[in-house]
Amino acid sequence: AKAHADTSGSHTDWLTLNIGGRLFTTTRSTLVTKEPESMLAHMFREKDVWGNKQDERGAYLIDRSPEYFEPILNYLRHGQLILNDGINLLGVLEEARFFGIEQLAEQLEVVIKNSHPPEDHSPIS
Amino acid sequence: AKAHADTSGSHTDWLTLNIGGRLFTTTRSTLVTKEPESMLAHMFREKDVWGNKQDERGAYLIDRSPEYFEPILNYLRHGQLILNDGINLLGVLEEARFFGIEQLAEQLEVVIKNSHPPEDHSPIS
Amino acid sequence: AKAHADTSGSHTDWLTLNIGGRLFTTTRSTLVTKEPESMLAHMFREKDVWGNKQDERGAYLIDRSPEYFEPILNYLRHGQLILNDGINLLGVLEEARFFGIEQLAEQLEVVIKNSHPPEDHSPIS
Amino acid sequence: AKAHADTSGSHTDWLTLNIGGRLFTTTRSTLVTKEPESMLAHMFREKDVWGNKQDERGAYLIDRSPEYFEPILNYLRHGQLILNDGINLLGVLEEARFFGIEQLAEQLEVVIKNSHPPEDHSPIS
Amino acid sequence: AKAHADTSGSHTDWLTLNIGGRLFTTTRSTLVTKEPESMLAHMFREKDVWGNKQDERGAYLIDRSPEYFEPILNYLRHGQLILNDGINLLGVLEEARFFGIEQLAEQLEVVIKNSHPPEDHSPIS
């Protein structure tokens, strides 16, 4: 029933984000529902306040990393934090913090803490 | 003979999916044949019921992860579950469940169970 | 001399393949010369028989995995099987078999056999 | 407040870079603010002097590696050096030096020095 | 000064290569300067002799692997051989030889020889 609702037109408001030059297609409900107090949710609920810019195809311009945004968008879609091997967790954390997605940022901080031994202070993973 | 049939016009119904902003080109028969009771099969067999949205190029919009959908589409094409090193199995499982592809989800659960020692409860692989 | 011939117009017949949504540009001679008895060679030598479909840009539609097709096309270009770390050999084998490229499929089977210990029967690498 | 300012129209000057064939969308303020004395900052603050070329879509042409530019652009966006596993640090250093981003180049040199044992002089990581 | 010259219009001749379906944007001087006796340099200095074909966007068609060409183009840009983990060195060597870039091919042969123990004769890395 949930899956049916997600794809059957209950949200008619599709939009495309241009994150640093890569296009992501999603729905407004994905951006505003999971973490309604995030900056990202505010940006797409209160468009006029935020003055979001659009490119010539109508995609909303955001000057951030597309690579590290990808797992964040997946998290907003289904609530799971899912990351491939080799991706730098600090990159995802940086984007989670930028977009104000607090619960995800906290979850990432726990994962990062557990994945490094305490004596390792290297700036990159 | 099978390969010949697959490419010789026995299915004339090509379609493009826009999964989260990435385009996948396939045929309707690939989507509906392998697991006919899946939600994905229903979506493309009973289009009017599901009210699938299309983008300006005519590609069907689905608000999910393109990266984790890719092995699922390959599975529907040839029946094999084939995954590269480094991909997070939980990501593929999440999509298999969303699209209601039950046999693949079960197969993935077995692979995931066998790839983790029982004491490992980390949320990411 | 060989390289010169390859690029100086001795084959004027460029074509683009749309493999599962990704575009590959190559020449007809690449597709039909290296393994002339493969299904792929037949598809592009006897177009009318096979009834290949083209997309709106004129690219030939093939409903298969682009990722695992890439090393196959390189093999047809220069005769070497070259694979990056992390790619699943079974995925390349599946495509080699689908396109009926027998010598490559046999070479892949040897590589796969040598890369797995005999007691390992896992479905994914 | 900072994030709000970054997305609310305080910089209206979006631009696209065509780095070696891949498009990156960003703002002029990202390119000129973080390291104002870099060559990159000069190129986009003093356009007429530098005679930047644009492609047919209006993207600024730069004949360099897109892959190794990506972490540099992220650094200019948020000040963190964040790199995935497997990327060659010397590639990022080469681009940091080309664009004259001195603080980042120095940071990279430290990371490279610490990641190689002193007796290792191999040209590739 | 060098960087300035590279971007200030001293070479006005930008061109795009369509290597196997992927687009690379660069300048004629990059292709002909670093190794002037290579086949690639000849192809772009003596266009009429070579009869290079162009696609409908004006990109020069070359029927080779885009993935393994990428480090070669970077080498022509700045003279460094820089490779990420996991890339197959034999793939880059194959392209270096095809394009007749002799100094790079020799450098690659040394790296390959040093990276394999002498008793290892496997066709793939």
XYZ file of C-alpha atoms in Angstrom:
625
model
C 0.000 0.000 0.000
C 2.827 2.348 0.909
C 4.701 1.580 -2.293
C 1.506 1.979 -4.302
C 0.872 5.378 -2.740
C 4.448 6.463 -3.504
C 4.083 5.884 -7.224
C 0.399 6.364 -8.020
C 0.117 10.109 -8.218
C -0.431 10.970 -4.537
C 2.440 13.408 -5.040
C 2.232 15.048 -8.428
C 5.064 17.432 -7.775
C 8.197 16.113 -9.437
C 11.289 18.295 -9.486
C 14.882 18.080 -10.603
C 17.865 19.264 -8.603
C 21.064 20.396 -10.310
C 23.606 19.615 -7.601
C 26.983 20.890 -8.782
C 26.145 19.960 -12.386
C 24.563 16.510 -11.916
C 20.785 16.117 -12.147
C 18.718 14.315 -9.518
C 15.017 13.770 -10.106
C 12.795 13.365 -7.082
C 9.535 14.604 -5.596
C 8.860 17.493 -3.297
C 7.422 15.099 -0.726
C 10.715 13.204 -0.524
C 12.549 16.429 0.242
C 10.148 17.735 2.874
C 8.659 14.692 4.640
C 11.416 12.639 6.262
C 13.114 15.491 8.151
C 10.625 18.387 8.041
C 12.813 20.739 10.075
C 15.887 20.389 7.833
C 17.092 23.321 5.756
C 16.437 21.244 2.642
C 12.784 20.762 3.645
C 12.440 24.486 4.293
C 14.019 25.319 0.923
C 11.423 23.310 -0.970
C 8.395 24.079 1.200
C 8.943 27.833 1.313
C 10.300 28.456 -2.151
C 9.536 32.137 -2.316
C 11.361 32.837 0.923
C 14.485 31.001 -0.168
C 14.593 32.309 -3.717
C 15.858 29.048 -5.182
C 17.471 29.565 -8.569
C 16.668 27.303 -11.524
C 18.801 26.461 -14.541
C 17.573 26.703 -18.130
C 15.938 23.237 -17.865
C 14.099 24.242 -14.688
C 16.350 22.243 -12.341
C 16.981 23.839 -8.945
C 20.610 24.916 -8.592
C 22.503 23.886 -5.466
C 26.261 24.511 -5.277
C 27.294 21.311 -3.500
C 28.850 17.893 -4.175
C 26.609 15.521 -6.172
C 28.556 12.435 -5.133
C 28.035 12.913 -1.396
C 24.443 14.095 -1.854
C 23.397 10.803 -3.436
C 23.202 8.721 -0.201
C 21.414 11.629 1.493
C 18.664 11.624 -1.122
C 18.346 7.845 -0.768
C 18.017 8.309 3.007
C 15.211 10.800 2.454
C 13.495 8.332 0.111
C 13.452 5.299 2.403
C 15.023 6.186 5.747
C 18.082 3.936 5.464
C 21.692 5.114 5.497
C 23.333 2.994 2.817
C 26.900 3.618 1.673
C 29.207 1.807 -0.724
C 32.741 0.786 0.152
C 35.336 3.464 -0.481
C 33.082 6.510 -0.085
C 34.407 9.020 2.413
C 31.970 9.259 5.333
C 33.160 12.776 6.142
C 31.959 13.893 2.706
C 28.448 12.621 3.399
C 28.510 14.174 6.881
C 29.530 17.543 5.423
C 26.478 17.507 3.130
C 24.122 16.239 5.851
C 25.198 19.166 8.019
C 24.920 21.686 5.157
C 21.342 20.612 4.427
C 20.529 20.520 8.140
C 19.457 16.887 8.193
C 20.197 16.427 11.862
C 19.165 12.832 12.502
C 21.267 11.615 9.594
C 24.245 13.724 10.696
C 24.077 12.191 14.159
C 23.859 8.692 12.722
C 26.889 9.412 10.514
C 28.896 10.727 13.450
C 28.353 7.449 15.296
C 29.405 5.419 12.262
C 32.524 7.572 11.749
C 33.485 7.326 15.413
C 33.170 3.551 15.331
C 35.112 3.178 12.090
C 38.264 5.005 13.285
C 40.523 3.935 16.106
C 40.780 6.845 18.592
C 44.476 7.533 17.844
C 43.835 8.144 14.112
C 43.495 11.861 13.366
C 44.008 11.805 9.594
C 41.902 14.379 7.699
C 40.860 11.867 5.049
C 39.605 8.336 5.419
C 17.032 -18.978 -30.581
C 16.232 -17.290 -27.291
C 18.703 -14.501 -27.956
C 17.344 -14.115 -31.474
C 13.814 -13.766 -30.167
C 14.936 -11.179 -27.596
C 16.337 -8.837 -30.231
C 14.320 -9.506 -33.373
C 11.224 -7.473 -32.751
C 9.148 -9.953 -30.756
C 8.780 -7.132 -28.241
C 8.337 -3.825 -29.978
C 7.600 -1.941 -26.815
C 10.757 -0.108 -25.735
C 10.540 2.299 -22.836
C 12.857 4.475 -20.794
C 12.814 4.781 -17.023
C 14.013 7.944 -15.278
C 15.138 6.514 -11.942
C 16.152 9.403 -9.722
C 17.536 11.297 -12.719
C 19.394 8.508 -14.564
C 17.877 6.970 -17.690
C 17.530 3.222 -18.202
C 16.280 1.895 -21.522
C 14.581 -1.484 -21.552
C 11.498 -3.251 -22.844
C 8.138 -3.726 -21.236
C 8.586 -7.500 -21.460
C 11.731 -7.327 -19.317
C 9.816 -5.468 -16.617
C 6.761 -7.729 -16.561
C 7.951 -11.238 -17.461
C 10.540 -12.441 -14.936
C 8.527 -11.683 -11.777
C 4.960 -11.068 -12.985
C 3.546 -10.504 -9.498
C 6.049 -7.783 -8.553
C 4.888 -4.204 -8.086
C 7.175 -3.209 -10.974
C 5.419 -5.671 -13.298
C 2.040 -4.343 -12.199
C 3.170 -0.736 -12.749
C 4.022 -1.396 -16.390
C 1.233 -3.850 -17.219
C -1.575 -1.761 -15.732
C -0.364 1.714 -16.569
C -3.672 3.463 -16.274
C -4.283 2.126 -12.782
C -0.880 3.231 -11.546
C -0.858 6.635 -13.205
C 2.848 6.542 -13.952
C 4.254 9.992 -14.587
C 6.552 10.713 -17.535
C 9.210 13.390 -17.908
C 9.448 15.717 -20.898
C 11.349 13.053 -22.894
C 8.662 10.459 -22.169
C 10.742 8.543 -19.598
C 8.752 7.077 -16.677
C 9.607 8.824 -13.425
C 10.482 6.697 -10.405
C 11.803 8.371 -7.259
C 14.407 5.785 -6.263
C 18.166 5.107 -6.364
C 19.548 4.489 -9.881
C 22.735 2.869 -8.601
C 20.970 0.106 -6.678
C 18.328 -0.379 -9.364
C 20.939 -1.328 -11.978
C 21.578 -4.934 -10.767
C 17.819 -5.401 -10.371
C 17.202 -4.535 -14.005
C 20.001 -6.902 -15.039
C 18.343 -9.629 -12.944
C 15.065 -9.028 -14.763
C 16.897 -9.247 -18.095
C 18.656 -12.575 -17.569
C 17.754 -14.002 -14.177
C 21.212 -13.740 -12.607
C 22.052 -11.699 -9.519
C 25.403 -10.137 -10.400
C 27.033 -7.525 -8.188
C 30.377 -5.750 -8.294
C 32.740 -5.517 -5.344
C 32.035 -2.616 -3.045
C 28.320 -2.233 -3.724
C 26.216 -2.267 -0.575
C 23.939 -5.308 -0.653
C 21.450 -3.594 1.662
C 20.946 -0.922 -0.993
C 19.993 -3.497 -3.603
C 17.738 -5.275 -1.094
C 15.957 -2.012 -0.294
C 15.127 -1.523 -3.989
C 14.154 -5.171 -4.515
C 11.682 -4.842 -1.656
C 10.348 -1.498 -2.886
C 9.627 -2.923 -6.322
C 8.190 -6.092 -4.789
C 10.584 -8.463 -6.545
C 10.257 -11.165 -3.943
C 12.453 -13.945 -5.280
C 15.354 -11.561 -5.719
C 14.817 -10.094 -2.235
C 14.969 -13.569 -0.720
C 18.112 -14.404 -2.647
C 19.707 -11.152 -1.455
C 18.790 -11.862 2.160
C 20.635 -15.187 1.961
C 23.708 -13.554 0.444
C 23.692 -10.796 3.086
C 23.294 -13.306 5.929
C 26.222 -15.354 4.629
C 28.465 -12.329 4.113
C 28.243 -11.021 7.711
C 29.430 -12.796 10.814
C 26.456 -13.091 13.231
C 27.945 -10.656 15.789
C 28.238 -7.802 13.264
C 25.233 -5.453 13.527
C 26.657 -2.411 11.737
C 24.067 -0.502 9.666
C 26.383 -0.201 6.665
C 28.533 -2.794 4.983
C 49.841 1.103 -40.738
C 47.131 -0.852 -38.954
C 46.256 2.068 -36.715
C 46.283 4.387 -39.697
C 43.840 2.155 -41.554
C 41.577 2.003 -38.493
C 41.111 5.755 -38.366
C 41.563 6.992 -41.942
C 38.186 6.271 -43.408
C 38.612 2.649 -44.460
C 35.391 2.081 -42.524
C 32.972 4.921 -43.019
C 30.153 3.226 -41.188
C 29.976 4.628 -37.667
C 27.056 3.634 -35.485
C 25.865 4.169 -31.952
C 24.487 1.482 -29.664
C 22.017 2.309 -26.892
C 22.768 -0.494 -24.443
C 20.275 -0.242 -21.613
C 20.333 3.556 -21.795
C 24.069 4.238 -22.201
C 25.472 5.177 -25.616
C 28.478 3.460 -27.176
C 29.903 4.750 -30.442
C 31.798 2.328 -32.630
C 32.050 1.111 -36.214
C 30.261 -1.699 -37.962
C 33.624 -3.311 -38.740
C 34.437 -3.563 -35.015
C 31.170 -5.397 -34.398
C 31.441 -7.864 -37.288
C 35.166 -8.530 -37.828
C 36.701 -10.016 -34.682
C 34.148 -12.813 -34.143
C 32.192 -13.014 -37.433
C 29.998 -15.895 -36.280
C 28.771 -14.181 -33.103
C 25.147 -13.130 -32.775
C 26.349 -9.518 -32.480
C 28.147 -9.762 -35.849
C 25.021 -11.248 -37.427
C 22.845 -8.492 -35.951
C 24.885 -5.765 -37.616
C 25.717 -7.542 -40.890
C 22.156 -8.682 -41.611
C 20.188 -5.739 -40.267
C 17.018 -6.381 -42.197
C 16.774 -9.951 -40.944
C 17.222 -8.948 -37.329
C 14.966 -5.921 -37.399
C 17.137 -3.904 -35.000
C 15.233 -1.054 -33.392
C 16.661 2.457 -33.199
C 15.935 5.190 -30.677
C 15.033 8.764 -31.649
C 18.743 9.630 -32.094
C 19.290 6.655 -34.375
C 21.151 4.554 -31.780
C 20.465 0.806 -31.963
C 18.519 -0.387 -28.930
C 19.807 -3.427 -27.043
C 18.186 -4.370 -23.730
C 21.317 -5.425 -21.841
C 23.789 -4.190 -19.194
C 26.027 -1.320 -20.368
C 28.568 -1.855 -17.606
C 29.360 -5.454 -18.540
C 29.208 -4.732 -22.268
C 32.066 -2.228 -22.080
C 34.960 -4.768 -21.814
C 33.320 -6.821 -24.577
C 33.377 -3.884 -26.967
C 37.024 -3.226 -26.079
C 37.779 -6.888 -26.803
C 36.172 -6.533 -30.224
C 38.244 -3.402 -30.855
C 41.690 -4.841 -30.078
C 41.378 -8.504 -29.131
C 42.450 -8.152 -25.490
C 40.320 -9.062 -22.486
C 41.003 -6.234 -20.042
C 39.061 -5.864 -16.807
C 39.343 -3.516 -13.848
C 39.479 -4.672 -10.251
C 36.099 -5.162 -8.668
C 34.094 -5.939 -11.800
C 32.140 -9.174 -11.559
C 33.481 -11.620 -14.149
C 30.150 -13.457 -14.222
C 28.499 -10.271 -15.473
C 30.882 -10.040 -18.423
C 30.454 -13.760 -19.128
C 26.671 -13.377 -19.156
C 26.935 -10.686 -21.845
C 29.565 -12.576 -23.870
C 27.207 -15.547 -23.971
C 24.176 -13.423 -24.831
C 25.980 -11.865 -27.794
C 27.374 -15.259 -28.801
C 31.029 -14.215 -28.628
C 32.289 -17.726 -28.055
C 36.047 -17.291 -27.892
C 35.707 -14.539 -25.320
C 33.218 -16.593 -23.280
C 35.667 -19.497 -23.186
C 38.509 -17.210 -22.138
C 36.314 -15.783 -19.364
C 35.369 -19.229 -18.116
C 39.057 -20.082 -17.699
C 39.714 -16.837 -15.814
C 36.694 -17.394 -13.549
C 37.702 -21.002 -12.834
C 41.220 -19.912 -11.901
C 40.035 -17.071 -9.694
C 37.786 -19.184 -7.427
C 38.889 -21.994 -5.177
C 36.887 -25.161 -6.100
C 34.943 -25.209 -2.813
C 33.525 -21.694 -3.325
C 30.021 -21.841 -4.850
C 28.818 -18.344 -3.996
C 26.556 -16.797 -6.671
C 28.372 -13.469 -6.603
C 32.071 -12.697 -6.654
C 22.468 31.563 8.784
C 25.523 30.727 6.692
C 23.719 27.987 4.822
C 20.743 30.275 4.330
C 22.945 32.976 2.879
C 24.614 30.474 0.540
C 21.352 29.492 -1.114
C 19.089 32.532 -0.825
C 20.322 34.639 -3.688
C 23.236 36.467 -2.036
C 25.241 35.299 -5.043
C 23.179 35.427 -8.193
C 26.055 34.564 -10.451
C 25.844 30.890 -11.351
C 28.246 29.517 -13.940
C 29.139 26.193 -15.495
C 32.653 24.922 -16.088
C 33.412 22.483 -18.888
C 36.461 20.722 -17.448
C 37.789 18.373 -20.093
C 34.260 17.576 -21.264
C 32.425 17.181 -17.931
C 30.164 19.972 -16.660
C 30.400 21.409 -13.147
C 27.863 23.965 -11.989
C 28.882 26.352 -9.252
C 28.857 30.043 -8.354
C 31.435 32.702 -8.981
C 31.697 33.308 -5.241
C 32.770 29.682 -4.663
C 35.571 30.082 -7.180
C 36.896 33.418 -5.910
C 36.261 33.505 -2.140
C 38.085 30.630 -0.447
C 41.516 31.219 -1.984
C 41.327 34.729 -3.512
C 44.933 34.729 -4.723
C 44.640 31.461 -6.690
C 44.841 31.452 -10.473
C 41.294 30.081 -10.530
C 40.023 33.052 -8.514
C 41.819 35.455 -10.846
C 40.380 33.703 -13.918
C 36.812 34.263 -12.758
C 37.233 37.706 -11.155
C 39.107 39.256 -14.083
C 37.404 37.555 -16.990
C 38.349 40.051 -19.643
C 42.035 39.810 -18.806
C 42.043 36.014 -18.966
C 39.944 35.678 -22.104
C 38.149 32.566 -20.867
C 36.584 30.637 -23.715
C 33.032 29.323 -23.524
C 31.479 26.356 -25.289
C 28.210 26.518 -27.223
C 26.186 26.121 -23.980
C 28.084 28.970 -22.322
C 30.212 26.717 -20.087
C 33.777 27.938 -19.471
C 36.313 25.652 -21.150
C 39.244 24.411 -19.080
C 41.551 21.757 -20.551
C 42.146 19.703 -17.403
C 41.057 16.494 -15.671
C 37.453 16.522 -14.407
C 37.998 13.611 -12.038
C 40.763 15.275 -10.043
C 39.078 18.678 -10.150
C 36.012 17.387 -8.295
C 37.542 17.311 -4.753
C 39.106 20.726 -5.426
C 35.716 22.256 -6.154
C 34.306 20.648 -3.007
C 37.216 22.147 -1.035
C 36.354 25.579 -2.420
C 32.720 25.048 -1.433
C 33.246 24.108 2.231
C 36.957 24.186 3.053
C 37.373 20.451 3.691
C 39.706 18.162 1.762
C 37.637 15.009 1.300
C 38.818 12.148 -0.895
C 37.440 8.693 -1.615
C 39.484 5.519 -1.381
C 41.399 4.682 -4.518
C 41.766 8.201 -5.919
C 45.369 9.089 -6.731
C 46.437 11.966 -4.472
C 49.078 13.049 -6.987
C 46.291 13.697 -9.496
C 44.519 16.065 -7.112
C 47.838 17.741 -6.247
C 48.594 18.295 -9.940
C 45.273 20.136 -10.368
C 45.647 22.109 -7.120
C 49.023 23.354 -8.377
C 47.712 24.124 -11.867
C 44.898 26.259 -10.460
C 47.284 27.852 -7.958
C 45.322 26.829 -4.876
C 48.327 26.949 -2.583
C 46.862 26.086 0.806
C 45.210 22.989 -0.608
C 48.412 21.960 -2.423
C 50.360 22.214 0.836
C 47.736 20.181 2.681
C 47.875 17.524 -0.051
C 51.666 17.357 0.108
C 51.476 16.579 3.817
C 48.866 13.866 3.261
C 50.926 12.326 0.429
C 54.114 12.386 2.495
C 52.365 10.662 5.395
C 50.726 8.031 3.203
C 53.981 6.756 1.616
C 56.844 5.144 3.429
C 60.028 7.162 2.669
C 61.629 4.395 0.570
C 58.703 4.237 -1.867
C 59.387 6.320 -4.994
C 56.799 4.816 -7.327
C 55.261 7.320 -9.780
C 51.744 6.059 -9.162
C 49.997 5.340 -5.912
C 53.089 32.272 -16.615
C 52.726 28.803 -18.074
C 49.284 28.338 -16.555
C 48.306 31.811 -17.694
C 49.393 31.039 -21.254
C 47.463 27.754 -21.182
C 44.169 29.471 -20.459
C 44.455 32.963 -21.942
C 43.761 32.294 -25.567
C 47.228 31.372 -26.847
C 45.519 28.315 -28.276
C 42.118 29.192 -29.617
C 41.534 25.806 -31.126
C 39.279 23.808 -28.810
C 37.983 20.471 -30.011
C 35.932 17.606 -28.680
C 36.750 13.931 -29.090
C 34.016 11.297 -29.124
C 35.964 8.292 -27.847
C 33.661 5.286 -28.013
C 30.669 7.431 -27.083
C 32.120 9.593 -24.280
C 33.062 13.223 -24.972
C 36.436 14.702 -24.054
C 37.049 18.403 -24.557
C 40.616 19.552 -25.038
C 42.767 21.724 -27.287
C 44.663 20.859 -30.423
C 47.895 21.949 -28.736
C 47.428 19.353 -25.984
C 47.082 16.613 -28.588
C 50.068 17.612 -30.727
C 52.655 19.174 -28.387
C 53.706 16.638 -25.739
C 54.537 13.763 -28.112
C 54.676 15.332 -31.600
C 55.584 12.094 -33.357
C 52.628 10.101 -31.967
C 49.847 8.945 -34.261
C 47.439 11.096 -32.216
C 49.530 14.212 -32.905
C 49.624 13.371 -36.615
C 45.854 12.815 -36.677
C 45.155 16.317 -35.386
C 47.956 18.183 -37.159
C 47.308 16.685 -40.600
C 43.538 16.425 -40.536
C 43.008 16.262 -44.271
C 45.418 13.354 -44.651
C 43.759 11.347 -41.893
C 40.184 12.067 -42.873
C 38.959 12.188 -39.279
C 35.217 11.701 -39.042
C 33.036 13.960 -36.905
C 29.714 13.212 -35.251
C 26.638 15.431 -35.583
C 27.929 17.723 -32.775
C 31.314 18.105 -34.486
C 33.192 15.794 -32.082
C 35.934 13.704 -33.687
C 35.040 10.017 -33.691
C 37.610 7.532 -32.402
C 36.587 3.884 -31.934
C 38.461 3.161 -28.705
C 37.937 2.821 -24.940
C 37.091 6.101 -23.171
C 38.008 4.767 -19.739
C 41.592 3.922 -20.615
C 42.032 7.027 -22.755
C 41.378 9.349 -19.804
C 44.819 8.988 -18.104
C 46.464 9.336 -21.529
C 44.806 12.693 -22.121
C 45.845 13.821 -18.642
C 49.438 12.771 -19.459
C 49.322 14.889 -22.611
C 48.011 17.821 -20.569
C 50.681 17.878 -17.863
C 53.229 15.128 -18.499
C 52.427 13.002 -15.445
C 51.211 9.407 -15.535
C 48.540 9.306 -12.824
C 46.329 6.287 -12.305
C 43.697 5.408 -9.727
C 43.636 2.148 -7.802
C 41.860 -0.646 -9.578
C 42.403 0.501 -13.160
C 43.972 -2.160 -15.348
C 47.385 -0.945 -16.496
C 47.231 -3.184 -19.563
C 44.171 -1.243 -20.738
C 46.046 2.049 -20.587
C 49.070 0.467 -22.306
C 46.841 -0.832 -25.115
C 45.577 2.706 -25.792
C 49.042 4.294 -25.479
C 50.291 1.873 -28.117
C 47.278 2.411 -30.392
C 47.789 6.178 -30.347
C 51.539 5.738 -30.777
C 52.487 7.616 -27.614
C 55.822 5.855 -27.236
C 57.308 7.482 -24.161
C 54.158 6.835 -22.182
C 53.967 3.230 -23.403
C 57.542 2.634 -22.249
C 56.805 4.175 -18.866
C 53.716 1.960 -18.508
C 55.697 -1.156 -19.397
C 58.109 -0.435 -16.566
C 55.274 0.119 -14.088
C 53.542 -3.097 -15.194
C 56.770 -5.107 -14.959
C 57.392 -3.826 -11.439
C 53.830 -4.448 -10.279
C 53.760 -8.169 -11.204
C 55.925 -10.866 -9.765
C 57.758 -12.596 -12.681
C 55.871 -15.894 -12.278
C 52.445 -14.248 -12.735
C 51.249 -14.551 -16.365
C 47.547 -13.865 -15.840
C 45.876 -11.978 -18.717
C 44.075 -9.592 -16.389
C 45.332 -7.689 -13.391
